[in-house]
mmCIF file of C-alpha atoms and ligand atoms in Angstrom:
data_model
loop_
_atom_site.group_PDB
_atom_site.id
_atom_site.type_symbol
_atom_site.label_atom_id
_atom_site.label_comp_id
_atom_site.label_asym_id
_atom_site.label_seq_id
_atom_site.Cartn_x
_atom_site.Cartn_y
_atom_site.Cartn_z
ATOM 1 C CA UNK M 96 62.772 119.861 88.105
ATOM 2 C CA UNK M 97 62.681 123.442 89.365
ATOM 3 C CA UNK M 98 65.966 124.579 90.477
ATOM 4 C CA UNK M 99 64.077 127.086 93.154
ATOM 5 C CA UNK M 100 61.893 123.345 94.328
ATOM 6 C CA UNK M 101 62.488 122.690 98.469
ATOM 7 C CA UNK M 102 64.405 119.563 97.285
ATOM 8 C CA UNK M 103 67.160 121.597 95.280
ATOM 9 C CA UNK M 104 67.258 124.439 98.113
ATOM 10 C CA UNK M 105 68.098 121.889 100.669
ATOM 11 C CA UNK M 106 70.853 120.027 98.077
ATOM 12 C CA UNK M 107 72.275 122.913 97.488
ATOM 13 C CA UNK M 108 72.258 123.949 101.736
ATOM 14 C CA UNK M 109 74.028 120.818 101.382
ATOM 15 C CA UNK M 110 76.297 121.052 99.172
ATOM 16 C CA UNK M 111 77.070 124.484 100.267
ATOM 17 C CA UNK M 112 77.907 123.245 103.546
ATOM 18 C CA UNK M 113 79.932 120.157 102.276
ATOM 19 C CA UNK M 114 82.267 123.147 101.077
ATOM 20 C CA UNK M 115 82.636 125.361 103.972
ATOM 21 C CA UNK M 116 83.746 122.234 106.221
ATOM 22 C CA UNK M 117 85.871 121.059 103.339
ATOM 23 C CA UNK M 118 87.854 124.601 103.226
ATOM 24 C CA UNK M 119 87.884 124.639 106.913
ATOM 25 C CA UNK M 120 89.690 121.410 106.787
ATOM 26 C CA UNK M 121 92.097 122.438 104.454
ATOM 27 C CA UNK M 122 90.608 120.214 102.002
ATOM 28 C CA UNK M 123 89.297 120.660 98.247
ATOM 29 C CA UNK M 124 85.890 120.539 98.493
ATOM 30 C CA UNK M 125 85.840 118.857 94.633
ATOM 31 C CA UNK M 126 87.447 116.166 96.077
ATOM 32 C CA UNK M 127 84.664 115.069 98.241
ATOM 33 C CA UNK M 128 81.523 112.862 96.921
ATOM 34 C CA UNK M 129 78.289 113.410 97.755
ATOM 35 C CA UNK M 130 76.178 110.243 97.506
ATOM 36 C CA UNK M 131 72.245 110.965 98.159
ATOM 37 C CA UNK M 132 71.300 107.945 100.194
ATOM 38 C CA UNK M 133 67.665 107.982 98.861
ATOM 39 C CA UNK M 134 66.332 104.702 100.545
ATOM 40 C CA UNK M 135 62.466 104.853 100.972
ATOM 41 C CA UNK M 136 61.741 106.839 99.074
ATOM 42 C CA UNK M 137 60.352 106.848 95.591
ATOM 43 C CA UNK M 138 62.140 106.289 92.473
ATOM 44 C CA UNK M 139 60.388 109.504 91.260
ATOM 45 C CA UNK M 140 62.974 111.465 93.590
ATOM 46 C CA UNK M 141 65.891 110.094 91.972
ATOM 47 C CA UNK M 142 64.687 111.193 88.915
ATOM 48 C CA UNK M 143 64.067 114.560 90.360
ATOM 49 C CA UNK M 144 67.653 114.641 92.073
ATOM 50 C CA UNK M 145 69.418 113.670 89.124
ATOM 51 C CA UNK M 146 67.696 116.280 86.817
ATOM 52 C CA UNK M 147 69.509 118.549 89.469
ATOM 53 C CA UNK M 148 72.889 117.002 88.703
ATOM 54 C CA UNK M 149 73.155 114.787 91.430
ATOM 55 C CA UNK M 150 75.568 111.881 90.044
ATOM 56 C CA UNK M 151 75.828 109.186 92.984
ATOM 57 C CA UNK M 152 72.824 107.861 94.907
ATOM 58 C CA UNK M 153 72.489 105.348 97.612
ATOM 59 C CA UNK M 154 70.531 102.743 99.075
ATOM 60 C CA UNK M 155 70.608 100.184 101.746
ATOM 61 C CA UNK M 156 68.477 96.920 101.030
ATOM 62 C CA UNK M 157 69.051 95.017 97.563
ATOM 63 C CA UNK M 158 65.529 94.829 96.849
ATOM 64 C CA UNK M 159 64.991 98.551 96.361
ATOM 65 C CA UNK M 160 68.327 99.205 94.642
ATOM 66 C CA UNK M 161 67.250 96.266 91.815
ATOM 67 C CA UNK M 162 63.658 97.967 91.687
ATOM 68 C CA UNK M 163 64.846 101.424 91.730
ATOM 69 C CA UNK M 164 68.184 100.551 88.805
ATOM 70 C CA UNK M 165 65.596 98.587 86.887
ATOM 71 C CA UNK M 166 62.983 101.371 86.241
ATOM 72 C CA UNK M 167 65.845 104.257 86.057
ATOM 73 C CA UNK M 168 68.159 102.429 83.430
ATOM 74 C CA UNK M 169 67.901 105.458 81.451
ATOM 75 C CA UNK M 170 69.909 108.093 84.044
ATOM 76 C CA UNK M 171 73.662 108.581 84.212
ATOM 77 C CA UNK M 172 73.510 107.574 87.772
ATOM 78 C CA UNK M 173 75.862 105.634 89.781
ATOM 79 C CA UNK M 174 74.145 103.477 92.646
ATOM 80 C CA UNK M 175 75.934 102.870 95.849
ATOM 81 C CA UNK M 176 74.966 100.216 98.131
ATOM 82 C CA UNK M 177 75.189 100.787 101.544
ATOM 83 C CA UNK M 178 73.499 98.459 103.611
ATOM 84 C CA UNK M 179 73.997 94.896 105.022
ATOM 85 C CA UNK M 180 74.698 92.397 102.164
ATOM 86 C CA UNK M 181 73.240 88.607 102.493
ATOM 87 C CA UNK M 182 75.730 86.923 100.644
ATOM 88 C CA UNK M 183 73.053 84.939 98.489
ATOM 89 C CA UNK M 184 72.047 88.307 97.233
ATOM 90 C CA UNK M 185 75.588 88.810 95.818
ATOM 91 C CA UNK M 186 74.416 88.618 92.121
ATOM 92 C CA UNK M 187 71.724 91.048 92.656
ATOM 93 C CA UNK M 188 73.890 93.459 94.289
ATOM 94 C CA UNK M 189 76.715 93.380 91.654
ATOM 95 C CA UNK M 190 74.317 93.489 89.162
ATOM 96 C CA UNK M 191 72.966 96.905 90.042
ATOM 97 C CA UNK M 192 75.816 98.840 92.106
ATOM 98 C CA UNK M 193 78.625 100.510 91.117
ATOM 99 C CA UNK M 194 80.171 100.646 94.302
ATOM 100 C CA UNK M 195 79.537 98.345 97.580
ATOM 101 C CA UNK M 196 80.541 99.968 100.975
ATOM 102 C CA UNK M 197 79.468 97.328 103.264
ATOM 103 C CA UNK M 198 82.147 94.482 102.426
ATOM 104 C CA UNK M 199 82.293 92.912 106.254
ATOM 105 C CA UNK M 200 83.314 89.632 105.524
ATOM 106 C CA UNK M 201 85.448 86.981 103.234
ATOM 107 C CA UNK M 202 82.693 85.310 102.594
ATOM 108 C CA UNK M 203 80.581 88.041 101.467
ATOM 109 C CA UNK M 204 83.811 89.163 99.092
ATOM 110 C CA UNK M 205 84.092 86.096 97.549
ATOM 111 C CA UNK M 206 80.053 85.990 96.626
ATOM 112 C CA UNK M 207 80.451 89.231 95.149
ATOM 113 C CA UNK M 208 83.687 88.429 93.287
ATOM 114 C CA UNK M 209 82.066 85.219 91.965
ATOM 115 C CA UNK M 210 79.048 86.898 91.158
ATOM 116 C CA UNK M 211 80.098 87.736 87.142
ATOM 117 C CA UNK M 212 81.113 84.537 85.268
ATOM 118 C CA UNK M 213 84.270 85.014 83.610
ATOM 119 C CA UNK M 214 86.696 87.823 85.571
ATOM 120 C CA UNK M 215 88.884 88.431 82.060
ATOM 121 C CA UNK M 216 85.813 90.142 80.584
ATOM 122 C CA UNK M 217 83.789 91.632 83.655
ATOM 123 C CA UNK M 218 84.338 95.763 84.872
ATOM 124 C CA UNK M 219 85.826 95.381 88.130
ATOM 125 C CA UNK M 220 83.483 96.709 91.016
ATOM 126 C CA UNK M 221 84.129 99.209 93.634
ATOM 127 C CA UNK M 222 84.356 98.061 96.956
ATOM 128 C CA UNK M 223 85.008 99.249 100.839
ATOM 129 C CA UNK M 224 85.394 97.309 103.639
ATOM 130 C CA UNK M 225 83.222 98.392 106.492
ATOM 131 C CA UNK M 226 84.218 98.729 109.648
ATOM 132 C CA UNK M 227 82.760 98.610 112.755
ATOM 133 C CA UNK M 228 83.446 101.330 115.657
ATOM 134 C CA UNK M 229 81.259 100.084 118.176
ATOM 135 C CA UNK M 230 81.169 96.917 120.197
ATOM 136 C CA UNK M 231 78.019 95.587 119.130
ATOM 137 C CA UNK M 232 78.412 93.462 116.336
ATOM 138 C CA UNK M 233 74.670 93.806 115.077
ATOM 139 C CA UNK M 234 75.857 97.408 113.801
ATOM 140 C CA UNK M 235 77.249 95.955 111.179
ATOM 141 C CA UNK M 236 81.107 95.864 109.846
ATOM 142 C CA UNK M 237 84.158 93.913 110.536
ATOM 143 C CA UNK M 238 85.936 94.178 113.715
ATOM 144 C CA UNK M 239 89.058 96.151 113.561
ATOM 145 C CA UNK M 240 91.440 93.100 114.460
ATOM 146 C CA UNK M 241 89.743 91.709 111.211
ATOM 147 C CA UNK M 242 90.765 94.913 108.842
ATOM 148 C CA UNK M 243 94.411 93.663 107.590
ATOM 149 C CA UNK M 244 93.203 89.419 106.959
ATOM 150 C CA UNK M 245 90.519 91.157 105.315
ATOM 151 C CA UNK M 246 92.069 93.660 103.241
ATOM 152 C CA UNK M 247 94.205 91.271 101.929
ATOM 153 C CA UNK M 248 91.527 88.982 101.007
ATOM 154 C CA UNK M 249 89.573 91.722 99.374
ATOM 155 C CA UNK M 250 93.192 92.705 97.375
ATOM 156 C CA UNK M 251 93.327 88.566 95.978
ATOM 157 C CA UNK M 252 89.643 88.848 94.425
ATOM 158 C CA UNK M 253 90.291 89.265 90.911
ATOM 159 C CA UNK M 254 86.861 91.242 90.236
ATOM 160 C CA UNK M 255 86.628 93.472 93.215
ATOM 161 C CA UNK M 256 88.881 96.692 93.408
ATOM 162 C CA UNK M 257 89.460 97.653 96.891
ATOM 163 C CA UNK M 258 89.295 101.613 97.305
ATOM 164 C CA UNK M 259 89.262 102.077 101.078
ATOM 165 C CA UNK M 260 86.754 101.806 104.098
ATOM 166 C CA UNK M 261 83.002 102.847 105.392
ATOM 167 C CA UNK M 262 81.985 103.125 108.454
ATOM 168 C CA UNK M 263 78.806 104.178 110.895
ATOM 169 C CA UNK M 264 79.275 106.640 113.813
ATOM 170 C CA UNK M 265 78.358 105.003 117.123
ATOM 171 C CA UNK M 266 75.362 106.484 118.737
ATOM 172 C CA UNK M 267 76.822 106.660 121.988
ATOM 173 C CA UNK M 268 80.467 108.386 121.124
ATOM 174 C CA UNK M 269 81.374 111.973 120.070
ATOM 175 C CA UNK M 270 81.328 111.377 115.957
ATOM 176 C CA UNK M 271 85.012 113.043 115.879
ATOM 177 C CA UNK M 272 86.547 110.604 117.780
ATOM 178 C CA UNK M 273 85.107 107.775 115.549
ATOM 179 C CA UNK M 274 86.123 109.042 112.663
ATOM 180 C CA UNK M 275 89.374 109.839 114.029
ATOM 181 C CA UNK M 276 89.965 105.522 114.657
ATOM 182 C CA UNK M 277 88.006 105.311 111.034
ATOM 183 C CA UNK M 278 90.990 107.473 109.482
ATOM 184 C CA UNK M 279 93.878 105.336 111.486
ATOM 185 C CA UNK M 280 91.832 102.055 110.072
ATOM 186 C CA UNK M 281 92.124 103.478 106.287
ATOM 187 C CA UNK M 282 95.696 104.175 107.270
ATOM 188 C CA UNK M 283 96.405 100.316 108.028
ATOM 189 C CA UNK M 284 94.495 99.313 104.979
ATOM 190 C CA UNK M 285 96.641 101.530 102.670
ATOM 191 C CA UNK M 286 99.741 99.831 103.857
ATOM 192 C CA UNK M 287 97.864 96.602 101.842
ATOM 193 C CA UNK M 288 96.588 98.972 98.897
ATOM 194 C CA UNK M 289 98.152 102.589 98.739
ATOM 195 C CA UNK M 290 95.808 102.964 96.556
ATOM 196 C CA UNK M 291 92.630 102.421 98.488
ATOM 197 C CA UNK M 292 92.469 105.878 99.454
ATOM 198 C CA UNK M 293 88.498 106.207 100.040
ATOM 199 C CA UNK M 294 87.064 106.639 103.355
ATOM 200 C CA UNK M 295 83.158 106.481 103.380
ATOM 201 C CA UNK M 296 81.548 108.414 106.482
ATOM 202 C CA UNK M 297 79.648 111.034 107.515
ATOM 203 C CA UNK M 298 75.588 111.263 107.212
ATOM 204 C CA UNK M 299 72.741 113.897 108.260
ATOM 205 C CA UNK M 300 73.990 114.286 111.708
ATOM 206 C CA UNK M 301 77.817 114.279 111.277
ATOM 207 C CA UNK M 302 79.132 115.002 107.940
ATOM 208 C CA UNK M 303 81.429 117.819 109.198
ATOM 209 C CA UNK M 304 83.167 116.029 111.394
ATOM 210 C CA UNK M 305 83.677 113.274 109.121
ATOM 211 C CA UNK M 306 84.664 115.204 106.579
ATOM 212 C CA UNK M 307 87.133 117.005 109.076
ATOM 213 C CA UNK M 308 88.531 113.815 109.607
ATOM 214 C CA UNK M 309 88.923 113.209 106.104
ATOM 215 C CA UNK M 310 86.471 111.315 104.568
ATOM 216 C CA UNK M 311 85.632 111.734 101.390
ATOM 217 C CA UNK M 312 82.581 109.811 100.354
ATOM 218 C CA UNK M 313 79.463 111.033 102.654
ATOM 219 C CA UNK M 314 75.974 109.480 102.619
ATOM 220 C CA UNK M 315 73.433 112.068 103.245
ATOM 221 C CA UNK M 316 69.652 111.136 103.055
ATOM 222 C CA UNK M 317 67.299 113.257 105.123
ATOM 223 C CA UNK M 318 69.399 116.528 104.910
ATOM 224 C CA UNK M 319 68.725 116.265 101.490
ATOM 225 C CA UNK M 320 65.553 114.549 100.839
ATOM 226 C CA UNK M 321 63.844 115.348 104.219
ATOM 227 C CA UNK M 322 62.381 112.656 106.092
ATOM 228 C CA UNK M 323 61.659 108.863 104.814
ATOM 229 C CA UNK M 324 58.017 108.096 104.011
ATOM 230 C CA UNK M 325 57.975 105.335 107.344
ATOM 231 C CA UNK M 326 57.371 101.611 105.750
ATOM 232 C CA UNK M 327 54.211 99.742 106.539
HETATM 233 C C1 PLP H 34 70.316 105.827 105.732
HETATM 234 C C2 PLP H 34 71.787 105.794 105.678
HETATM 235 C C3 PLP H 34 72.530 106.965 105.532
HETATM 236 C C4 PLP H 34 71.901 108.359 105.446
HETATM 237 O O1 PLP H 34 71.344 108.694 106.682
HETATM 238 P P1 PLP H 34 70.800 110.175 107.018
HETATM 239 O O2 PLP H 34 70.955 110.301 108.479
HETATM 240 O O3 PLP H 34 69.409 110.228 106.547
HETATM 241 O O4 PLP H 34 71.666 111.144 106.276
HETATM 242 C C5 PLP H 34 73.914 106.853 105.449
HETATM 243 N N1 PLP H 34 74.531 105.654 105.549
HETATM 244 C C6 PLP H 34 73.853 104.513 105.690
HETATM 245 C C7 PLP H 34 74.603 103.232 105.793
HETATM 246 C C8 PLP H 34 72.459 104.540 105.767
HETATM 247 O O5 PLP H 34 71.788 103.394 105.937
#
């Protein structure tokens, strides 16, 4: 992969950006992960992306994430998942991610913790509890009032490690003052882990501002990979 290809330019636009907003923050910008949410789109660009370095990738529907960790078995990738989880797809999930951002439920915690056999001999997985800053509950994430019942559920699964909270921007809000309640929610979920210090936010549109409010796992697709290829 050519580092001079339009796909590197804009990662590293990216990246270079990540790192001015980071300093302006006050913040290190090496302590900020950049996943490359890479949904849609072939598993050829993965490929591409990680021969550029790129270390974290996302996607949002369990289908594509098997397909796409299936065929790429051989890269040092580590794949995020970052959309809404059917619980009977538990398995799947577990199987492929390292990390799952979109824990929204008990239920759903419970699949995934049941979802490797014995717990003495399975790697614990990575998970966030997402959170919901709108009032429409088809966006996806628990409701605030749910955060500290379900952080604490979350903390008694002996396979899942807790590591903070992920959240959506509302369309309809300025993204700095969701991110703002976002950091306040991580704050209340601390006081259950202190060491679930991970807050998941920020995409195309409003990674400075997330990252301003301290998140420090964004999920950037089209910045990076320009648009999706639309689905038949
Ligand atoms: C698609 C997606 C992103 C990336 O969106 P862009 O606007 O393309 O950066 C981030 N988070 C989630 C949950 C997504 O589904």
């Amino acid at each position: 992969m050519s580092q001079s290809s339009p796909l590197a330019e804009r990662l590293r636009e990216v990246d270079r950006r990540i790192a001015d907003a980071a300093r302006a923050a006050g913040r290190d910008p090496g302590g900020v992960t950049r996943i490359v949410v890479t949904k849609f789109h072939p598993a050829s660009l993965v490929r591409e992306l990680s021969q550029l370095g790129v270390r974290d990738v996302g996607e949002n529907r369990q289908q594509e994430l098997a397909a796409k960790h299936a065929e790429l078995a051989d890269l040092d990738v580590r794949w995020h998942f970052v959309g809404q989880a059917q619980t009977k797809k538990a398995r799947a999930i577990r199987r492929a991610a390292s990390v799952v951002h979109s824990v929204d439920r008990a239920r759903l915690a419970d699949a995934l913790d049941a979802a490797e056999g014995d717990a003495a001999e399975v790697a614990p997985l990575d998970v966030l509890l997402q959170i919901n800053l709108t009032d429409d509950p088809a966006r996806g994430g628990a409701e605030p009032a749910q955060i500290a019942s379900l952080a604490e559920h979350v903390a008694g699964c002996r396979t899942l490690r807790l590591r903070g909270v992920m959240a959506v921007a509302p369309l309809d809000e300025p993204p700095a003052s969701a991110f703002e309640r976002l950091a306040g929610y991580a704050a209340e979920v601390r006081r259950i882990v202190p060491e679930a210090e991970w807050i998941s936010a920020g995409m195309t549109g409003d990674f400075t501002e997330a990252l301003a409010a301290g998140a420090t796992h964004l999920r950037i697709g089209t910045a990076i990979t320009g648009n999706r290829p639309t689905r038949a």
